[in-house]
Amino acid sequence: MASPSGTPWPRSAVRDDDAGALVVAGVPAPRVAAEHGTPAYVLDEGEFRARARTYVDAFGRAFEAVGTGVDVYYAGKALLTKAVARWAREEGLRVDTASGGELAIALAAGVPGAELGLHGNNKSDAELAAALDAGVGRIIVDSFGEIDRLADLAAARGVVAPVMVRVTTGVHAGGHEYISTAHEDQKFGLSVNAGPEGGDSPAVLALLRILERPSLRLLGIHSHIGSQILDAAGFAEAARTVLRLRAHLGIRTGVLVDEVDLGGGYGIAYLPQDTELDPSQVAREIAEAVAEACAELGTPLPRISIEPGRAIVGPAGITVYTVGTVKPVLVTADDGSTFTRLYVSVDGGMSDNIRTALYGAAYHAEIANRRSDAPLALVRVVGKHCESGDIVVDEVLLPGDVRPGDLLAVAATGAYGRSMASNYNLLTRPPVIGVHEGATRVLVRRETVEDLLALDVG
Ligand code: LLP
């Protein structure tokens, strides 16, 4: 398994010379299984760090070339553990959080408040207060009610809250409707478009309202257009729209905000035939669009920030399962022909990876404990939940001798796997095992039945 960049495996992935087991960061999958059990999320620290550096370098270079700077925020919603937050910081990233829980983990990891952002369309007073108390560097407000509540909370504390406004630009991009966030009929952001009666757009009104409140400091404007985006056009379009809004506010009020955040959404490879978005190329295209738009508008360049999550952590993670049962099922196709689909059941499922069921996401899997030259069979990898939609990998060709006891590795599960995991059927959530230079380290321990019993107070 050579892993040129663009395949879904971490670049450290190889097959060992003995049994042909999958080895990631020098750690064979059978060793992970023996030491930590299955299912387990396995996270390649080197891959995470390399991808983090790539984004910092690519965007840094591209925006330096047009004359401004960039801050890269790692979007913690993709996967946030204390170790992950520290790796991000050590590689020069800041951390974007989306709840009080994510904020608490980032702070516990030692990330200074000033290097954190807080998102959310429905932040509670407690979350806003926690952000103020931690000195969070930017609170991205998402509604008029939140602007007022935050201003009051800040005033009561005698502090000035640094805020950005989340706007919707009408641009939407990405894999699935549920993960496209900038079109209008959804809950996020304030539209840059005026309502049917004309007048100021909600985005303009929000910016004006912030400028009226002395306990708020307007840092800039934020746009996030979607997720798993595989071309730069949508980012460039959204950037142009945000920059027009910035220029409009500048003319209107004399306040030209310093910062523009273009969000996350950079797409990755999930399947061997996929090509991920090239960070250098997308960075150049966005930087050129920003520079051109500012030149046309006659405004100086803002400082830019971006918030990649999936592109940093997705390909750094795999999930290792143990096969429990193998069942050939005769399937009748639409044209009346029949074929056999091999249902391979693993010891996890939709509780550790909901993306297949929720988004129809496609994944790649391989036998991880041995090589096999058996003829390939059409396999559906399923979990152990009481639900027929409990599918981990809808379709993959695996050696037909796949059998109970084999280990199965699913690629590119680092983003939105553990972070969207549940306890459905009261399964206990798998651990996150860091692998680096031949060593394993538990980053998040496996949940136990004792944890479940402790939560249920009867
Ligand atoms: N910034 C904001 C404001 C966001 O809402 C998101 C993702 C990101 C950054 C990071 O996006 P990324 O670079 O990871 O694509 N659960 C879905 C993805 C939901 C993304 C929500 N927001 C999935 O599993 O595909």
Short mmCIF file of C-alpha atoms and ligand atoms in Angstrom, two decimals:
data_model
loop_
_atom_site.label_atom_id
_atom_site.label_comp_id
_atom_site.label_asym_id
_atom_site.label_seq_id
_atom_site.Cartn_x
_atom_site.Cartn_y
_atom_site.Cartn_z
CA MET A 1 0.00 0.00 0.00
CA ALA A 2 2.02 2.90 -1.23
CA SER A 3 0.24 6.01 -0.08
CA PRO A 4 0.97 8.91 -2.36
CA SER A 5 -0.70 12.05 -1.15
CA GLY A 6 -4.33 12.03 -2.25
CA THR A 7 -5.06 8.43 -1.26
CA PRO A 8 -7.19 8.14 1.85
CA TRP A 9 -4.52 6.51 4.08
CA PRO A 10 -2.02 8.45 6.17
CA ARG A 11 1.22 8.79 4.22
CA SER A 12 3.00 6.60 6.81
CA ALA A 13 0.77 3.62 5.95
CA VAL A 14 2.60 0.52 4.68
CA ARG A 15 2.14 -3.25 4.74
CA ASP A 16 4.62 -5.14 6.92
CA ASP A 17 6.86 -7.81 5.43
CA ASP A 18 5.60 -10.68 7.55
CA ALA A 19 1.86 -11.19 7.40
CA GLY A 20 1.24 -8.07 5.38
CA ALA A 21 -0.52 -6.25 8.22
CA LEU A 22 -1.38 -2.58 7.83
CA VAL A 23 1.16 -0.43 9.67
CA VAL A 24 0.49 3.24 10.47
CA ALA A 25 3.24 5.45 11.91
CA GLY A 26 5.28 2.32 12.57
CA VAL A 27 2.47 0.63 14.52
CA PRO A 28 0.89 -2.53 13.06
CA ALA A 29 -2.90 -2.64 13.32
CA PRO A 30 -2.78 -6.00 15.19
CA ARG A 31 -0.71 -4.32 17.89
CA VAL A 32 -3.30 -1.59 18.33
CA ALA A 33 -5.96 -4.29 18.59
CA ALA A 34 -3.96 -6.36 21.08
CA GLU A 35 -3.01 -3.42 23.29
CA HIS A 36 -6.17 -1.35 23.11
CA GLY A 37 -8.95 -3.55 21.75
CA THR A 38 -11.32 -2.78 18.89
CA PRO A 39 -13.03 -0.81 17.60
CA ALA A 40 -10.42 1.91 17.97
CA TYR A 41 -9.84 5.23 16.29
CA VAL A 42 -6.16 5.43 15.39
CA LEU A 43 -4.71 8.88 14.88
CA ASP A 44 -1.36 9.43 13.17
CA GLU A 45 0.22 12.37 14.98
CA GLY A 46 2.79 12.95 12.24
CA GLU A 47 0.09 13.09 9.58
CA PHE A 48 -1.96 15.56 11.64
CA ARG A 49 1.06 17.78 12.20
CA ALA A 50 2.18 17.61 8.57
CA ARG A 51 -1.27 18.56 7.30
CA ALA A 52 -1.51 21.40 9.82
CA ARG A 53 1.86 22.75 8.65
CA THR A 54 0.85 22.39 5.02
CA TYR A 55 -2.20 24.61 5.56
CA VAL A 56 -0.24 27.21 7.53
CA ASP A 57 2.52 27.29 4.89
CA ALA A 58 0.28 27.22 1.82
CA PHE A 59 -2.06 29.97 3.00
CA GLY A 60 0.76 31.95 4.60
CA ARG A 61 2.74 31.98 1.35
CA ALA A 62 -0.24 32.73 -0.88
CA PHE A 63 -1.44 35.68 1.18
CA GLU A 64 2.07 36.99 1.81
CA ALA A 65 2.46 37.16 -1.95
CA VAL A 66 -0.53 39.52 -2.21
CA GLY A 67 0.48 41.53 0.83
CA THR A 68 -1.40 40.32 3.91
CA GLY A 69 -1.25 37.71 6.66
CA VAL A 70 -3.32 34.66 7.58
CA ASP A 71 -4.33 32.95 10.79
CA VAL A 72 -5.26 29.29 10.50
CA TYR A 73 -7.76 28.08 13.08
CA TYR A 74 -8.11 24.32 13.46
CA ALA A 75 -11.87 23.59 13.53
CA GLY A 76 -12.15 21.49 16.67
CA LYS A 77 -15.59 20.16 15.77
CA ALA A 78 -13.86 17.70 13.43
CA LEU A 79 -12.07 16.11 16.41
CA LEU A 80 -10.93 17.81 19.57
CA THR A 81 -8.85 16.18 22.25
CA LYS A 82 -6.30 17.87 24.49
CA ALA A 83 -3.41 16.31 22.57
CA VAL A 84 -4.91 17.35 19.24
CA ALA A 85 -5.33 20.94 20.45
CA ARG A 86 -1.69 20.98 21.58
CA TRP A 87 -0.44 19.57 18.27
CA ALA A 88 -2.41 22.23 16.41
CA ARG A 89 -0.95 24.98 18.56
CA GLU A 90 2.60 23.62 18.26
CA GLU A 91 2.23 23.73 14.48
CA GLY A 92 1.20 27.38 14.57
CA LEU A 93 -2.58 27.05 14.41
CA ARG A 94 -5.20 28.60 16.62
CA VAL A 95 -8.31 26.66 17.61
CA ASP A 96 -11.90 27.23 16.61
CA THR A 97 -14.48 25.90 19.07
CA ALA A 98 -18.23 25.51 18.65
CA SER A 99 -19.52 24.88 22.18
CA GLY A 100 -18.68 25.23 25.85
CA GLY A 101 -17.40 21.65 25.77
CA GLU A 102 -14.96 22.27 22.95
CA LEU A 103 -13.88 25.51 24.62
CA ALA A 104 -13.21 23.66 27.88
CA ILE A 105 -11.07 21.02 26.18
CA ALA A 106 -9.03 23.61 24.26
CA LEU A 107 -8.44 25.62 27.44
CA ALA A 108 -7.55 22.48 29.39
CA ALA A 109 -5.00 21.71 26.70
CA GLY A 110 -3.32 25.01 27.51
CA VAL A 111 -4.40 26.94 24.42
CA PRO A 112 -4.55 30.59 25.54
CA GLY A 113 -8.00 32.17 25.27
CA ALA A 114 -6.64 34.80 22.90
CA GLU A 115 -5.91 32.04 20.36
CA LEU A 116 -9.44 30.65 20.44
CA GLY A 117 -12.61 31.39 18.55
CA LEU A 118 -16.13 30.52 19.64
CA HIS A 119 -18.87 29.72 17.15
CA GLY A 120 -22.49 28.66 17.45
CA ASN A 121 -25.91 29.77 16.29
CA ASN A 122 -27.40 29.33 19.75
CA LYS A 123 -24.74 29.97 22.34
CA SER A 124 -26.03 29.98 25.90
CA ASP A 125 -25.29 32.79 28.34
CA ALA A 126 -23.06 30.33 30.18
CA GLU A 127 -21.05 29.66 27.01
CA LEU A 128 -20.71 33.37 26.27
CA ALA A 129 -19.69 34.05 29.86
CA ALA A 130 -17.11 31.26 29.76
CA ALA A 131 -15.67 32.74 26.57
CA LEU A 132 -15.46 36.21 28.13
CA ASP A 133 -13.88 34.86 31.30
CA ALA A 134 -11.29 32.94 29.26
CA GLY A 135 -10.46 36.00 27.15
CA VAL A 136 -11.45 34.23 23.94
CA GLY A 137 -9.95 36.11 21.00
CA ARG A 138 -13.06 36.15 18.84
CA ILE A 139 -16.69 35.36 19.44
CA ILE A 140 -18.47 34.86 16.14
CA VAL A 141 -21.99 36.17 16.67
CA ASP A 142 -24.84 34.71 14.70
CA SER A 143 -28.03 36.61 15.65
CA PHE A 144 -29.30 39.96 16.90
CA GLY A 145 -30.33 38.43 20.20
CA GLU A 146 -26.83 37.12 20.74
CA ILE A 147 -25.31 40.55 20.01
CA ASP A 148 -27.46 42.08 22.74
CA ARG A 149 -26.86 39.31 25.26
CA LEU A 150 -23.10 39.35 24.67
CA ALA A 151 -22.94 43.13 24.92
CA ASP A 152 -24.80 43.00 28.25
CA LEU A 153 -22.66 40.18 29.62
CA ALA A 154 -19.46 42.00 28.63
CA ALA A 155 -20.68 45.30 30.06
CA ALA A 156 -21.58 43.60 33.35
CA ARG A 157 -18.02 42.27 33.55
CA GLY A 158 -16.45 45.57 32.55
CA VAL A 159 -14.79 43.99 29.52
CA VAL A 160 -14.97 44.56 25.77
CA ALA A 161 -15.85 41.46 23.76
CA PRO A 162 -14.06 40.95 20.43
CA VAL A 163 -16.65 39.86 17.86
CA MET A 164 -17.03 38.83 14.26
CA VAL A 165 -20.35 38.53 12.48
CA ARG A 166 -21.21 35.28 10.73
CA VAL A 167 -22.80 36.23 7.41
CA THR A 168 -24.40 34.14 4.70
CA THR A 169 -23.24 35.08 1.26
CA GLY A 170 -25.69 33.01 -0.76
CA VAL A 171 -22.79 30.84 -1.92
CA HIS A 172 -23.05 27.22 -0.99
CA ALA A 173 -20.71 24.42 -1.78
CA GLY A 174 -19.83 20.98 -0.58
CA GLY A 175 -20.83 17.41 -0.48
CA HIS A 176 -24.27 17.23 1.02
CA GLU A 177 -27.08 19.67 1.63
CA TYR A 178 -26.80 19.30 5.38
CA ILE A 179 -23.17 20.39 5.29
CA SER A 180 -23.70 23.40 3.03
CA THR A 181 -24.15 26.39 5.24
CA ALA A 182 -24.20 29.63 3.29
CA HIS A 183 -27.39 29.36 1.27
CA GLU A 184 -30.29 31.21 2.72
CA ASP A 185 -32.81 28.67 3.98
CA GLN A 186 -30.83 27.45 6.98
CA LYS A 187 -30.09 28.43 10.52
CA PHE A 188 -26.57 29.90 10.27
CA GLY A 189 -25.49 33.48 9.85
CA LEU A 190 -27.06 36.74 8.81
CA SER A 191 -27.78 37.33 5.17
CA VAL A 192 -25.96 39.89 3.08
CA ASN A 193 -29.13 40.20 1.01
CA ALA A 194 -31.89 42.61 1.93
CA GLY A 195 -35.39 41.30 2.58
CA PRO A 196 -38.32 41.74 0.15
CA GLU A 197 -38.95 45.32 1.36
CA GLY A 198 -35.36 46.30 0.57
CA GLY A 199 -33.39 48.39 3.04
CA ASP A 200 -30.37 47.17 4.91
CA SER A 201 -29.52 43.49 4.95
CA PRO A 202 -29.52 41.62 8.26
CA ALA A 203 -25.71 41.45 7.99
CA VAL A 204 -25.41 45.25 7.73
CA LEU A 205 -27.88 45.78 10.56
CA ALA A 206 -25.92 43.39 12.78
CA LEU A 207 -22.64 45.16 12.03
CA LEU A 208 -24.24 48.53 12.80
CA ARG A 209 -25.72 47.24 16.03
CA ILE A 210 -22.30 46.00 17.17
CA LEU A 211 -20.73 49.39 16.45
CA GLU A 212 -23.34 50.99 18.72
CA ARG A 213 -22.35 48.91 21.73
CA PRO A 214 -19.25 50.10 23.59
CA SER A 215 -18.80 46.69 25.23
CA LEU A 216 -18.29 45.07 21.81
CA ARG A 217 -15.30 45.48 19.51
CA LEU A 218 -16.00 44.62 15.89
CA LEU A 219 -13.06 42.59 14.55
CA GLY A 220 -14.47 41.54 11.24
CA ILE A 221 -16.74 39.44 9.11
CA HIS A 222 -17.00 35.67 8.94
CA SER A 223 -18.22 33.39 6.16
CA HIS A 224 -18.31 29.60 6.04
CA ILE A 225 -19.83 28.16 2.88
CA GLY A 226 -19.89 24.41 3.44
CA SER A 227 -17.80 21.32 3.93
CA GLN A 228 -15.95 18.74 1.80
CA ILE A 229 -15.57 21.32 -0.97
CA LEU A 230 -13.39 20.25 -3.85
CA ASP A 231 -12.85 23.46 -5.80
CA ALA A 232 -11.86 27.03 -5.00
CA ALA A 233 -14.59 28.89 -6.88
CA GLY A 234 -17.09 29.04 -3.99
CA PHE A 235 -14.47 30.36 -1.55
CA ALA A 236 -13.45 33.07 -4.01
CA GLU A 237 -17.06 34.06 -4.66
CA ALA A 238 -17.87 34.24 -0.95
CA ALA A 239 -14.70 36.27 -0.33
CA ARG A 240 -15.73 38.82 -2.95
CA THR A 241 -19.17 39.16 -1.35
CA VAL A 242 -17.74 39.60 2.15
CA LEU A 243 -15.23 42.18 0.92
CA ARG A 244 -18.02 44.17 -0.75
CA LEU A 245 -19.91 44.14 2.55
CA ARG A 246 -16.76 45.30 4.35
CA ALA A 247 -16.27 48.16 1.89
CA HIS A 248 -19.94 49.14 2.20
CA LEU A 249 -19.66 49.32 5.97
CA GLY A 250 -16.45 51.32 5.59
CA ILE A 251 -18.13 53.96 3.41
CA ARG A 252 -21.20 54.02 5.60
CA THR A 253 -19.50 54.31 8.99
CA GLY A 254 -15.82 55.00 8.44
CA VAL A 255 -15.03 51.64 10.07
CA LEU A 256 -13.13 49.30 7.77
CA VAL A 257 -12.91 46.05 9.71
CA ASP A 258 -9.45 44.47 9.90
CA GLU A 259 -10.32 40.80 9.57
CA VAL A 260 -12.16 38.50 7.23
CA ASP A 261 -12.59 34.81 8.05
CA LEU A 262 -13.40 32.53 5.14
CA GLY A 263 -14.26 29.48 7.22
CA GLY A 264 -13.37 25.85 6.58
CA GLY A 265 -14.60 23.19 4.21
CA TYR A 266 -11.48 22.05 2.34
CA GLY A 267 -12.23 18.64 0.87
CA ILE A 268 -10.21 15.45 1.28
CA ALA A 269 -9.88 12.05 -0.42
CA TYR A 270 -12.08 9.32 1.05
CA LEU A 271 -11.56 6.74 -1.69
CA PRO A 272 -8.41 5.62 -3.50
CA GLN A 273 -9.63 7.26 -6.71
CA ASP A 274 -10.42 10.61 -5.02
CA THR A 275 -8.20 13.66 -5.33
CA GLU A 276 -8.16 16.02 -2.40
CA LEU A 277 -8.22 19.77 -2.76
CA ASP A 278 -4.65 21.04 -3.25
CA PRO A 279 -4.06 23.52 -0.40
CA SER A 280 -1.42 25.54 -2.32
CA GLN A 281 -3.64 25.93 -5.33
CA VAL A 282 -6.81 26.83 -3.42
CA ALA A 283 -4.82 29.25 -1.26
CA ARG A 284 -3.44 31.00 -4.36
CA GLU A 285 -6.86 31.23 -5.98
CA ILE A 286 -8.47 32.66 -2.84
CA ALA A 287 -5.58 35.10 -2.28
CA GLU A 288 -5.83 36.35 -5.85
CA ALA A 289 -9.60 36.80 -5.56
CA VAL A 290 -9.18 38.72 -2.30
CA ALA A 291 -6.44 40.94 -3.74
CA GLU A 292 -8.40 41.65 -6.91
CA ALA A 293 -11.60 42.44 -5.05
CA CYS A 294 -9.82 44.82 -2.66
CA ALA A 295 -8.12 46.57 -5.58
CA GLU A 296 -11.47 47.01 -7.34
CA LEU A 297 -13.12 48.26 -4.17
CA GLY A 298 -10.22 50.55 -3.35
CA THR A 299 -9.86 49.09 0.15
CA PRO A 300 -6.70 47.87 1.87
CA LEU A 301 -6.39 44.11 2.33
CA PRO A 302 -7.81 42.69 5.56
CA ARG A 303 -6.03 40.04 7.56
CA ILE A 304 -7.49 36.70 6.53
CA SER A 305 -8.30 33.65 8.62
CA ILE A 306 -9.46 30.18 7.66
CA GLU A 307 -10.85 27.28 9.70
CA PRO A 308 -9.99 23.88 8.23
CA GLY A 309 -11.06 20.87 10.30
CA ARG A 310 -11.54 17.83 8.09
CA ALA A 311 -8.53 18.63 5.89
CA ILE A 312 -6.21 18.55 8.92
CA VAL A 313 -7.52 15.55 10.84
CA GLY A 314 -9.61 13.48 8.42
CA PRO A 315 -6.86 11.58 6.62
CA ALA A 316 -4.81 11.32 9.83
CA GLY A 317 -7.38 8.95 11.36
CA ILE A 318 -8.45 5.40 10.60
CA THR A 319 -10.80 3.08 12.46
CA VAL A 320 -9.75 -0.47 13.26
CA TYR A 321 -12.52 -3.02 13.75
CA THR A 322 -12.68 -6.76 14.29
CA VAL A 323 -14.83 -8.79 11.94
CA GLY A 324 -17.49 -10.79 13.78
CA THR A 325 -19.66 -12.43 11.15
CA VAL A 326 -19.57 -12.83 7.39
CA LYS A 327 -22.80 -13.48 5.53
CA PRO A 328 -23.28 -13.88 1.77
CA VAL A 329 -26.61 -12.44 0.66
CA LEU A 330 -28.11 -13.08 -2.76
CA VAL A 331 -29.25 -9.76 -4.19
CA THR A 332 -31.58 -9.23 -7.17
CA ALA A 333 -30.59 -6.20 -9.24
CA ASP A 334 -33.04 -3.87 -11.02
CA ASP A 335 -32.54 -5.74 -14.30
CA GLY A 336 -33.50 -9.03 -12.66
CA SER A 337 -29.98 -10.43 -12.52
CA THR A 338 -28.64 -11.69 -9.24
CA PHE A 339 -25.33 -11.24 -7.48
CA THR A 340 -23.88 -11.98 -4.09
CA ARG A 341 -23.09 -9.26 -1.62
CA LEU A 342 -20.92 -10.25 1.30
CA TYR A 343 -22.15 -8.62 4.51
CA VAL A 344 -19.17 -8.26 6.83
CA SER A 345 -20.21 -7.29 10.36
CA VAL A 346 -17.75 -5.43 12.55
CA ASP A 347 -17.73 -4.70 16.27
CA GLY A 348 -18.77 -1.03 15.91
CA GLY A 349 -21.02 0.70 13.41
CA MET A 350 -23.19 3.78 13.11
CA SER A 351 -22.38 4.78 16.69
CA ASP A 352 -18.72 5.33 15.81
CA ASN A 353 -19.28 6.50 12.24
CA ILE A 354 -22.67 8.04 11.50
CA ARG A 355 -21.50 9.70 8.28
CA THR A 356 -22.41 6.81 6.01
CA ALA A 357 -25.98 6.65 7.29
CA LEU A 358 -26.39 10.42 7.62
CA TYR A 359 -24.77 11.70 4.43
CA GLY A 360 -24.41 8.63 2.26
CA ALA A 361 -20.67 9.11 2.72
CA ALA A 362 -18.38 6.66 0.90
CA TYR A 363 -15.42 5.04 2.62
CA HIS A 364 -12.60 2.67 1.76
CA ALA A 365 -11.68 -0.36 3.88
CA GLU A 366 -8.98 -3.03 3.81
CA ILE A 367 -8.16 -6.16 5.78
CA ALA A 368 -5.60 -4.90 8.26
CA ASN A 369 -4.08 -8.00 9.88
CA ARG A 370 -2.84 -9.90 6.81
CA ARG A 371 -2.47 -9.79 3.09
CA SER A 372 -4.63 -12.04 0.96
CA ASP A 373 -4.56 -12.97 -2.69
CA ALA A 374 -8.09 -14.37 -2.64
CA PRO A 375 -10.34 -13.17 -5.47
CA LEU A 376 -12.11 -9.93 -4.60
CA ALA A 377 -15.71 -9.97 -3.39
CA LEU A 378 -18.27 -7.17 -3.27
CA VAL A 379 -18.55 -6.34 0.41
CA ARG A 380 -20.80 -4.17 2.54
CA VAL A 381 -19.27 -3.45 5.92
CA VAL A 382 -22.01 -3.20 8.55
CA GLY A 383 -22.05 -2.64 12.28
CA LYS A 384 -23.68 -4.38 15.21
CA HIS A 385 -26.60 -2.01 15.80
CA CYS A 386 -30.27 -2.98 15.70
CA GLU A 387 -30.90 -1.14 12.48
CA SER A 388 -30.52 -2.19 8.86
CA GLY A 389 -29.17 1.26 7.92
CA ASP A 390 -26.20 0.59 10.18
CA ILE A 391 -23.69 0.65 7.34
CA VAL A 392 -20.04 1.62 7.76
CA VAL A 393 -18.84 1.10 4.18
CA ASP A 394 -21.59 0.72 1.63
CA GLU A 395 -19.48 -0.87 -1.05
CA VAL A 396 -15.89 -2.06 -1.16
CA LEU A 397 -14.00 -4.86 -2.87
CA LEU A 398 -12.26 -7.04 -0.30
CA PRO A 399 -10.50 -10.38 -0.59
CA GLY A 400 -13.29 -12.97 -0.58
CA ASP A 401 -11.67 -14.94 2.22
CA VAL A 402 -12.35 -12.15 4.74
CA ARG A 403 -13.36 -13.99 7.90
CA PRO A 404 -14.32 -13.63 11.56
CA GLY A 405 -11.33 -12.49 13.59
CA ASP A 406 -9.82 -10.45 10.77
CA LEU A 407 -9.12 -6.80 11.47
CA LEU A 408 -10.67 -4.29 9.13
CA ALA A 409 -9.34 -0.76 8.79
CA VAL A 410 -11.51 2.05 7.40
CA ALA A 411 -9.57 5.00 5.99
CA ALA A 412 -10.07 8.74 6.52
CA THR A 413 -12.27 8.54 9.60
CA GLY A 414 -10.31 11.14 11.58
CA ALA A 415 -12.83 13.94 11.06
CA TYR A 416 -16.41 13.77 12.33
CA GLY A 417 -16.07 10.13 13.43
CA ARG A 418 -15.32 10.31 17.14
CA SER A 419 -16.76 13.82 17.30
CA MET A 420 -20.17 12.61 16.09
CA ALA A 421 -20.10 9.27 17.91
CA SER A 422 -23.06 8.19 20.02
CA ASN A 423 -23.98 5.54 22.54
CA TYR A 424 -26.73 4.06 20.39
CA ASN A 425 -27.73 0.64 21.70
CA LEU A 426 -25.56 1.66 24.66
CA LEU A 427 -22.39 0.75 22.87
CA THR A 428 -19.39 2.34 24.53
CA ARG A 429 -17.52 4.84 22.38
CA PRO A 430 -14.12 3.68 21.12
CA PRO A 431 -10.85 5.18 22.30
CA VAL A 432 -8.68 7.54 20.29
CA ILE A 433 -5.22 5.99 20.08
CA GLY A 434 -2.41 8.27 18.97
CA VAL A 435 0.32 6.55 16.95
CA HIS A 436 3.72 8.09 16.40
CA GLU A 437 7.14 6.70 15.53
CA GLY A 438 6.23 3.14 16.44
CA ALA A 439 4.51 3.98 19.75
CA THR A 440 0.86 4.08 20.77
CA ARG A 441 -0.67 6.47 23.27
CA VAL A 442 -4.25 6.62 24.54
CA LEU A 443 -5.54 10.15 23.85
CA VAL A 444 -9.15 9.46 24.79
CA ARG A 445 -9.86 6.25 26.65
CA ARG A 446 -12.52 3.77 25.70
CA GLU A 447 -15.85 4.30 27.41
CA THR A 448 -16.85 1.51 29.73
CA VAL A 449 -20.11 0.04 30.91
CA GLU A 450 -19.23 1.64 34.26
CA ASP A 451 -19.33 5.04 32.53
CA LEU A 452 -22.80 4.26 31.25
CA LEU A 453 -23.97 3.10 34.64
CA ALA A 454 -22.49 6.17 36.31
CA LEU A 455 -24.46 8.49 34.03
CA ASP A 456 -27.72 6.68 34.68
CA VAL A 457 -28.65 7.79 38.15
CA GLY A 458 -31.77 5.67 38.32
N1 LLP B 1 -15.84 26.69 10.44
C1 LLP B 1 -17.17 26.68 10.59
C2 LLP B 1 -17.88 27.89 11.00
C3 LLP B 1 -17.88 25.47 10.42
O1 LLP B 1 -19.18 25.46 10.58
C4 LLP B 1 -17.17 24.31 10.04
C5 LLP B 1 -17.87 23.05 9.84
C6 LLP B 1 -15.78 24.38 9.88
C7 LLP B 1 -15.14 25.59 10.08
C8 LLP B 1 -14.94 23.20 9.53
O2 LLP B 1 -15.29 22.61 8.31
P1 LLP B 1 -14.34 21.48 7.66
O3 LLP B 1 -13.06 22.15 7.29
O4 LLP B 1 -14.11 20.43 8.68
O5 LLP B 1 -15.10 21.01 6.51
N2 LLP B 1 -20.46 16.66 10.19
C9 LLP B 1 -20.23 16.99 8.80
C10 LLP B 1 -19.45 18.28 8.64
C11 LLP B 1 -20.13 19.45 9.29
C12 LLP B 1 -19.30 20.68 9.20
C13 LLP B 1 -19.89 21.77 10.01
N3 LLP B 1 -19.12 22.94 10.05
C14 LLP B 1 -19.50 15.84 8.14
O6 LLP B 1 -19.25 14.86 8.82
O7 LLP B 1 -19.21 15.89 6.96
#
